[in-house]
Every structure is written in C-alpha cells, then in structure tokens.
C-alpha cells in the first residue's frame, strides 16, 4: 500500500476486492457507514463509502468526511461511491476544486471525473463548465492534484467527439503555461485524447 502512496498508518491491509464483496452484502447502510468512518481505519472508511446510502447522506457529513481524508484512494472512492450520486455533486466539484488542502482539492477534480463517467444525462455545457477550474488549477504542482486535473480533463474528453475536441483545445492551452505541472497534464491528456 505504501508504495502506491497510500497512508498505511491506520491500514490493516485488507484488499479492496474483499471490501467490495462485503459491500455487496451490506448495501445502503447509512448507520453502519457512519460507524465505520469514525474508526479512522483506512479499509473501514473505504467500506463506508461503498455501503453509504446516498439518499441519507447530508452535505455537512460529506464535508466532514472529506476533511479527514488522508489518501488519494479514499478521496477517489468517496467521490465515486458517494459524492457523484448526490444532488449537489456539481456544486461540490466546483467548491472543492478551489480548496487548498491537497486531498480536498483533488476531490473536486475526482468528482468531475466521476460525473463525466457516471452522469449519462449531463449536457455538454455542464461538462464544459469544468474547463474553467481545470485551467485555473492546472499549475498546482502537487502530485495528487495534477493527476486528478488530468483525470477530469481526460474523462470529459471521452464523453463524445465534441467534448474530445474541446478537451484537446483546453489541454493545448494548459501546455502553453510556464509550469511543470501544466506541461505534464497537457502531455498526459493529449496522449490519451489524441488516440481516439
């Protein structure tokens, strides 16, 4: 786990595949999810995101959980499994992308990536609105932020041909910035988006 950049201080080493099996047998258990989260154990928190009932999740709870996230994988699972299913998901993506703490900022872009994949009913303009925070934050040199910015841009570009062209334009603008992070994001996104 440590070699993948996951904080092992409170980890037990339970594989995610095993957690998914447990989650399948415990769907939509809000009370248990809350109890698991407060343990502080990494795998318990991952499982909490898998079994949380999005219809019972409150915005304040989601913000509280996010403030205690200390690894990229927990950040991503919180966004994929819970935040992307919330009615306020788009607003949170913008809000979190402006935050300073690394995993909170990452969450904004991870949520954009999740919405690009999961929200099949979203209009192109909703996805295009994400280009503004992507352009604004593409110079953040922190590894987990820049990877999430690239992830969001690539997932938006994969939705359809129109968005692919727009995402390529954004990646090219990013590549013009005088920033190693921006150049990495542009290269990473263009490599994938140019293959389609």
PDB file of C-alpha atoms in Angstrom:
ATOM      1  CA  UNK A   1       0.000   0.000   0.000  1.00  0.00           C
ATOM      2  CA  UNK A   2       2.775   2.393   0.930  1.00  0.00           C
ATOM      3  CA  UNK A   3       4.443   2.067  -2.480  1.00  0.00           C
ATOM      4  CA  UNK A   4       1.166   3.222  -4.069  1.00  0.00           C
ATOM      5  CA  UNK A   5       1.146   6.400  -1.973  1.00  0.00           C
ATOM      6  CA  UNK A   6      -1.493   5.198   0.484  1.00  0.00           C
ATOM      7  CA  UNK A   7      -1.131   6.221   4.125  1.00  0.00           C
ATOM      8  CA  UNK A   8      -0.545   2.943   5.957  1.00  0.00           C
ATOM      9  CA  UNK A   9      -0.665   4.380   9.489  1.00  0.00           C
ATOM     10  CA  UNK A  10      -4.245   3.190  10.079  1.00  0.00           C
ATOM     11  CA  UNK A  11      -4.402   0.459   7.435  1.00  0.00           C
ATOM     12  CA  UNK A  12      -4.955  -3.238   8.002  1.00  0.00           C
ATOM     13  CA  UNK A  13      -4.048  -4.472   4.526  1.00  0.00           C
ATOM     14  CA  UNK A  14      -7.493  -5.791   3.535  1.00  0.00           C
ATOM     15  CA  UNK A  15      -7.713  -5.920  -0.285  1.00  0.00           C
ATOM     16  CA  UNK A  16     -10.305  -3.668  -1.942  1.00  0.00           C
ATOM     17  CA  UNK A  17     -11.692  -6.728  -3.759  1.00  0.00           C
ATOM     18  CA  UNK A  18     -12.583  -8.220  -0.367  1.00  0.00           C
ATOM     19  CA  UNK A  19     -14.204  -4.947   0.727  1.00  0.00           C
ATOM     20  CA  UNK A  20     -16.354  -4.963  -2.413  1.00  0.00           C
ATOM     21  CA  UNK A  21     -17.604  -8.456  -1.592  1.00  0.00           C
ATOM     22  CA  UNK A  22     -18.547  -7.297   1.911  1.00  0.00           C
ATOM     23  CA  UNK A  23     -20.220  -4.180   0.476  1.00  0.00           C
ATOM     24  CA  UNK A  24     -22.360  -6.286  -1.858  1.00  0.00           C
ATOM     25  CA  UNK A  25     -23.871  -7.978   1.170  1.00  0.00           C
ATOM     26  CA  UNK A  26     -24.399  -4.682   3.032  1.00  0.00           C
ATOM     27  CA  UNK A  27     -25.836  -2.161   0.546  1.00  0.00           C
ATOM     28  CA  UNK A  28     -27.195   1.203   1.644  1.00  0.00           C
ATOM     29  CA  UNK A  29     -26.460   1.039   5.372  1.00  0.00           C
ATOM     30  CA  UNK A  30     -26.121   4.653   6.499  1.00  0.00           C
ATOM     31  CA  UNK A  31     -25.735   3.925  10.224  1.00  0.00           C
ATOM     32  CA  UNK A  32     -23.028   1.324   9.657  1.00  0.00           C
ATOM     33  CA  UNK A  33     -21.214   3.630   7.231  1.00  0.00           C
ATOM     34  CA  UNK A  34     -21.098   6.353   9.895  1.00  0.00           C
ATOM     35  CA  UNK A  35     -19.780   3.879  12.468  1.00  0.00           C
ATOM     36  CA  UNK A  36     -17.119   2.584  10.093  1.00  0.00           C
ATOM     37  CA  UNK A  37     -15.914   6.074   9.234  1.00  0.00           C
ATOM     38  CA  UNK A  38     -15.312   7.128  12.843  1.00  0.00           C
ATOM     39  CA  UNK A  39     -12.948   4.190  13.413  1.00  0.00           C
ATOM     40  CA  UNK A  40     -10.305   6.015  11.386  1.00  0.00           C
ATOM     41  CA  UNK A  41      -9.206   2.684   9.894  1.00  0.00           C
ATOM     42  CA  UNK A  42      -8.400   3.048   6.216  1.00  0.00           C
ATOM     43  CA  UNK A  43     -10.281  -0.021   4.987  1.00  0.00           C
ATOM     44  CA  UNK A  44     -13.257   0.713   7.244  1.00  0.00           C
ATOM     45  CA  UNK A  45     -13.524   4.133   5.627  1.00  0.00           C
ATOM     46  CA  UNK A  46     -13.248   2.659   2.140  1.00  0.00           C
ATOM     47  CA  UNK A  47     -16.047   0.239   3.040  1.00  0.00           C
ATOM     48  CA  UNK A  48     -18.092   3.131   4.457  1.00  0.00           C
ATOM     49  CA  UNK A  49     -18.013   4.831   1.039  1.00  0.00           C
ATOM     50  CA  UNK A  50     -19.161   1.596  -0.592  1.00  0.00           C
ATOM     51  CA  UNK A  51     -22.159   0.999   1.659  1.00  0.00           C
ATOM     52  CA  UNK A  52     -23.252   4.576   2.394  1.00  0.00           C
ATOM     53  CA  UNK A  53     -26.818   5.341   1.358  1.00  0.00           C
ATOM     54  CA  UNK A  54     -26.570   8.481  -0.807  1.00  0.00           C
ATOM     55  CA  UNK A  55     -30.217   9.295  -0.070  1.00  0.00           C
ATOM     56  CA  UNK A  56     -29.378   9.681   3.620  1.00  0.00           C
ATOM     57  CA  UNK A  57     -26.029  11.438   3.222  1.00  0.00           C
ATOM     58  CA  UNK A  58     -26.061  15.084   4.200  1.00  0.00           C
ATOM     59  CA  UNK A  59     -23.819  17.732   2.698  1.00  0.00           C
ATOM     60  CA  UNK A  60     -22.233  18.549   6.074  1.00  0.00           C
ATOM     61  CA  UNK A  61     -21.416  14.884   6.616  1.00  0.00           C
ATOM     62  CA  UNK A  62     -19.718  14.690   3.224  1.00  0.00           C
ATOM     63  CA  UNK A  63     -17.640  17.778   4.012  1.00  0.00           C
ATOM     64  CA  UNK A  64     -16.695  16.357   7.426  1.00  0.00           C
ATOM     65  CA  UNK A  65     -15.606  13.105   5.852  1.00  0.00           C
ATOM     66  CA  UNK A  66     -13.594  14.859   3.163  1.00  0.00           C
ATOM     67  CA  UNK A  67     -11.697  16.935   5.724  1.00  0.00           C
ATOM     68  CA  UNK A  68     -10.366  13.716   7.302  1.00  0.00           C
ATOM     69  CA  UNK A  69      -9.312  12.026   4.041  1.00  0.00           C
ATOM     70  CA  UNK A  70      -5.578  11.329   4.021  1.00  0.00           C
ATOM     71  CA  UNK A  71      -5.005   9.287   0.857  1.00  0.00           C
ATOM     72  CA  UNK A  72      -5.800   9.529  -2.833  1.00  0.00           C
ATOM     73  CA  UNK A  73      -7.646   6.208  -2.951  1.00  0.00           C
ATOM     74  CA  UNK A  74     -10.027   7.140  -0.138  1.00  0.00           C
ATOM     75  CA  UNK A  75     -10.549  10.542  -1.766  1.00  0.00           C
ATOM     76  CA  UNK A  76     -11.430   8.909  -5.075  1.00  0.00           C
ATOM     77  CA  UNK A  77     -13.736   6.300  -3.547  1.00  0.00           C
ATOM     78  CA  UNK A  78     -15.596   8.984  -1.594  1.00  0.00           C
ATOM     79  CA  UNK A  79     -16.170  10.868  -4.848  1.00  0.00           C
ATOM     80  CA  UNK A  80     -17.024   7.832  -6.982  1.00  0.00           C
ATOM     81  CA  UNK A  81     -19.214   5.991  -4.482  1.00  0.00           C
ATOM     82  CA  UNK A  82     -20.952   8.815  -2.634  1.00  0.00           C
ATOM     83  CA  UNK A  83     -20.429  12.395  -3.825  1.00  0.00           C
ATOM     84  CA  UNK A  84     -21.142  11.708  -7.514  1.00  0.00           C
ATOM     85  CA  UNK A  85     -24.605  10.398  -6.579  1.00  0.00           C
ATOM     86  CA  UNK A  86     -25.601  13.472  -4.594  1.00  0.00           C
ATOM     87  CA  UNK A  87     -27.933  16.178  -5.971  1.00  0.00           C
ATOM     88  CA  UNK A  88     -25.336  18.808  -5.070  1.00  0.00           C
ATOM     89  CA  UNK A  89     -22.446  16.987  -6.793  1.00  0.00           C
ATOM     90  CA  UNK A  90     -21.771  19.629  -9.449  1.00  0.00           C
ATOM     91  CA  UNK A  91     -21.660  22.425  -6.907  1.00  0.00           C
ATOM     92  CA  UNK A  92     -19.302  20.404  -4.709  1.00  0.00           C
ATOM     93  CA  UNK A  93     -16.969  19.719  -7.641  1.00  0.00           C
ATOM     94  CA  UNK A  94     -16.510  23.455  -8.168  1.00  0.00           C
ATOM     95  CA  UNK A  95     -16.305  24.234  -4.455  1.00  0.00           C
ATOM     96  CA  UNK A  96     -13.781  21.537  -3.613  1.00  0.00           C
ATOM     97  CA  UNK A  97     -11.569  22.341  -6.620  1.00  0.00           C
ATOM     98  CA  UNK A  98     -10.907  25.767  -5.068  1.00  0.00           C
ATOM     99  CA  UNK A  99      -9.867  24.440  -1.669  1.00  0.00           C
ATOM    100  CA  UNK A 100      -6.222  24.466  -0.614  1.00  0.00           C
ATOM    101  CA  UNK A 101      -5.687  21.129   1.222  1.00  0.00           C
ATOM    102  CA  UNK A 102      -4.338  18.595  -1.274  1.00  0.00           C
ATOM    103  CA  UNK A 103      -6.950  15.857  -0.976  1.00  0.00           C
ATOM    104  CA  UNK A 104      -9.841  18.311  -0.776  1.00  0.00           C
ATOM    105  CA  UNK A 105      -8.690  19.977  -3.992  1.00  0.00           C
ATOM    106  CA  UNK A 106      -8.127  16.553  -5.556  1.00  0.00           C
ATOM    107  CA  UNK A 107     -11.700  15.649  -4.590  1.00  0.00           C
ATOM    108  CA  UNK A 108     -13.052  18.477  -6.730  1.00  0.00           C
ATOM    109  CA  UNK A 109     -11.370  17.070  -9.823  1.00  0.00           C
ATOM    110  CA  UNK A 110     -12.001  13.424  -8.919  1.00  0.00           C
ATOM    111  CA  UNK A 111     -15.677  14.341  -8.636  1.00  0.00           C
ATOM    112  CA  UNK A 112     -15.580  15.998 -12.071  1.00  0.00           C
ATOM    113  CA  UNK A 113     -14.072  12.797 -13.490  1.00  0.00           C
ATOM    114  CA  UNK A 114     -16.722  10.684 -11.756  1.00  0.00           C
ATOM    115  CA  UNK A 115     -19.553  12.866 -13.063  1.00  0.00           C
ATOM    116  CA  UNK A 116     -18.123  12.737 -16.584  1.00  0.00           C
ATOM    117  CA  UNK A 117     -18.321   8.939 -16.438  1.00  0.00           C
ATOM    118  CA  UNK A 118     -21.487   8.422 -14.400  1.00  0.00           C
ATOM    119  CA  UNK A 119     -23.888  11.211 -15.324  1.00  0.00           C
ATOM    120  CA  UNK A 120     -25.034   9.962 -18.715  1.00  0.00           C
ATOM    121  CA  UNK A 121     -27.799  12.597 -18.812  1.00  0.00           C
ATOM    122  CA  UNK A 122     -25.436  15.553 -18.396  1.00  0.00           C
ATOM    123  CA  UNK A 123     -25.385  18.099 -21.189  1.00  0.00           C
ATOM    124  CA  UNK A 124     -22.133  19.125 -22.856  1.00  0.00           C
ATOM    125  CA  UNK A 125     -22.328  22.605 -21.328  1.00  0.00           C
ATOM    126  CA  UNK A 126     -22.265  21.068 -17.834  1.00  0.00           C
ATOM    127  CA  UNK A 127     -19.021  19.297 -18.654  1.00  0.00           C
ATOM    128  CA  UNK A 128     -17.566  22.327 -20.437  1.00  0.00           C
ATOM    129  CA  UNK A 129     -18.100  24.362 -17.257  1.00  0.00           C
ATOM    130  CA  UNK A 130     -15.449  22.163 -15.627  1.00  0.00           C
ATOM    131  CA  UNK A 131     -12.830  23.513 -18.047  1.00  0.00           C
ATOM    132  CA  UNK A 132     -12.622  26.760 -16.055  1.00  0.00           C
ATOM    133  CA  UNK A 133     -11.423  25.185 -12.775  1.00  0.00           C
ATOM    134  CA  UNK A 134      -9.215  22.809 -14.774  1.00  0.00           C
ATOM    135  CA  UNK A 135      -7.499  25.796 -16.401  1.00  0.00           C
ATOM    136  CA  UNK A 136      -7.362  27.695 -13.111  1.00  0.00           C
ATOM    137  CA  UNK A 137      -5.762  24.897 -11.103  1.00  0.00           C
ATOM    138  CA  UNK A 138      -3.531  23.187 -13.681  1.00  0.00           C
ATOM    139  CA  UNK A 139      -0.377  24.783 -12.265  1.00  0.00           C
ATOM    140  CA  UNK A 140      -0.744  23.126  -8.856  1.00  0.00           C
ATOM    141  CA  UNK A 141       2.464  21.094  -8.623  1.00  0.00           C
ATOM    142  CA  UNK A 142       1.193  18.616  -6.037  1.00  0.00           C
ATOM    143  CA  UNK A 143       1.202  15.121  -7.482  1.00  0.00           C
ATOM    144  CA  UNK A 144      -2.286  14.072  -6.410  1.00  0.00           C
ATOM    145  CA  UNK A 145      -3.829  17.316  -7.610  1.00  0.00           C
ATOM    146  CA  UNK A 146      -2.208  17.375 -11.042  1.00  0.00           C
ATOM    147  CA  UNK A 147      -3.124  13.719 -11.631  1.00  0.00           C
ATOM    148  CA  UNK A 148      -6.761  14.449 -10.752  1.00  0.00           C
ATOM    149  CA  UNK A 149      -6.846  17.522 -13.021  1.00  0.00           C
ATOM    150  CA  UNK A 150      -5.615  15.351 -15.894  1.00  0.00           C
ATOM    151  CA  UNK A 151      -8.093  12.604 -14.995  1.00  0.00           C
ATOM    152  CA  UNK A 152     -11.023  15.044 -15.080  1.00  0.00           C
ATOM    153  CA  UNK A 153      -9.937  16.519 -18.413  1.00  0.00           C
ATOM    154  CA  UNK A 154      -9.485  13.075 -19.990  1.00  0.00           C
ATOM    155  CA  UNK A 155     -12.827  11.734 -18.749  1.00  0.00           C
ATOM    156  CA  UNK A 156     -14.682  14.785 -20.046  1.00  0.00           C
ATOM    157  CA  UNK A 157     -12.983  14.369 -23.415  1.00  0.00           C
ATOM    158  CA  UNK A 158     -14.058  10.732 -23.650  1.00  0.00           C
ATOM    159  CA  UNK A 159     -17.783  11.520 -23.470  1.00  0.00           C
ATOM    160  CA  UNK A 160     -18.223  12.399 -27.144  1.00  0.00           C
ATOM    161  CA  UNK A 161     -16.410  13.829 -30.156  1.00  0.00           C
ATOM    162  CA  UNK A 162     -17.435  17.422 -29.448  1.00  0.00           C
ATOM    163  CA  UNK A 163     -16.069  17.279 -25.896  1.00  0.00           C
ATOM    164  CA  UNK A 164     -12.947  15.443 -27.072  1.00  0.00           C
ATOM    165  CA  UNK A 165     -12.113  18.346 -29.388  1.00  0.00           C
ATOM    166  CA  UNK A 166     -12.842  20.874 -26.638  1.00  0.00           C
ATOM    167  CA  UNK A 167     -10.715  18.936 -24.137  1.00  0.00           C
ATOM    168  CA  UNK A 168      -7.832  18.844 -26.630  1.00  0.00           C
ATOM    169  CA  UNK A 169      -8.107  22.635 -27.011  1.00  0.00           C
ATOM    170  CA  UNK A 170      -8.006  23.022 -23.228  1.00  0.00           C
ATOM    171  CA  UNK A 171      -5.021  20.663 -22.972  1.00  0.00           C
ATOM    172  CA  UNK A 172      -3.180  22.705 -25.598  1.00  0.00           C
ATOM    173  CA  UNK A 173      -3.855  25.912 -23.623  1.00  0.00           C
ATOM    174  CA  UNK A 174      -2.612  24.199 -20.478  1.00  0.00           C
ATOM    175  CA  UNK A 175       0.559  23.133 -22.298  1.00  0.00           C
ATOM    176  CA  UNK A 176       1.355  26.781 -23.041  1.00  0.00           C
ATOM    177  CA  UNK A 177       1.588  27.637 -19.342  1.00  0.00           C
ATOM    178  CA  UNK A 178       5.007  28.039 -17.753  1.00  0.00           C
ATOM    179  CA  UNK A 179       4.557  25.277 -15.197  1.00  0.00           C
ATOM    180  CA  UNK A 180       5.932  21.720 -14.996  1.00  0.00           C
ATOM    181  CA  UNK A 181       2.567  20.507 -13.658  1.00  0.00           C
ATOM    182  CA  UNK A 182       0.663  22.141 -16.521  1.00  0.00           C
ATOM    183  CA  UNK A 183       3.028  20.667 -19.098  1.00  0.00           C
ATOM    184  CA  UNK A 184       2.651  17.206 -17.526  1.00  0.00           C
ATOM    185  CA  UNK A 185      -1.171  17.494 -17.503  1.00  0.00           C
ATOM    186  CA  UNK A 186      -1.225  18.637 -21.132  1.00  0.00           C
ATOM    187  CA  UNK A 187       1.047  15.807 -22.244  1.00  0.00           C
ATOM    188  CA  UNK A 188      -0.890  13.180 -20.273  1.00  0.00           C
ATOM    189  CA  UNK A 189      -4.273  14.358 -21.568  1.00  0.00           C
ATOM    190  CA  UNK A 190      -3.187  14.827 -25.184  1.00  0.00           C
ATOM    191  CA  UNK A 191      -1.572  11.383 -25.299  1.00  0.00           C
ATOM    192  CA  UNK A 192      -4.887   9.758 -24.393  1.00  0.00           C
ATOM    193  CA  UNK A 193      -7.318  12.089 -26.174  1.00  0.00           C
ATOM    194  CA  UNK A 194      -5.384  12.037 -29.451  1.00  0.00           C
ATOM    195  CA  UNK A 195      -5.729   8.254 -29.742  1.00  0.00           C
ATOM    196  CA  UNK A 196      -9.476   8.331 -30.413  1.00  0.00           C
TER     197      UNK A 196
END
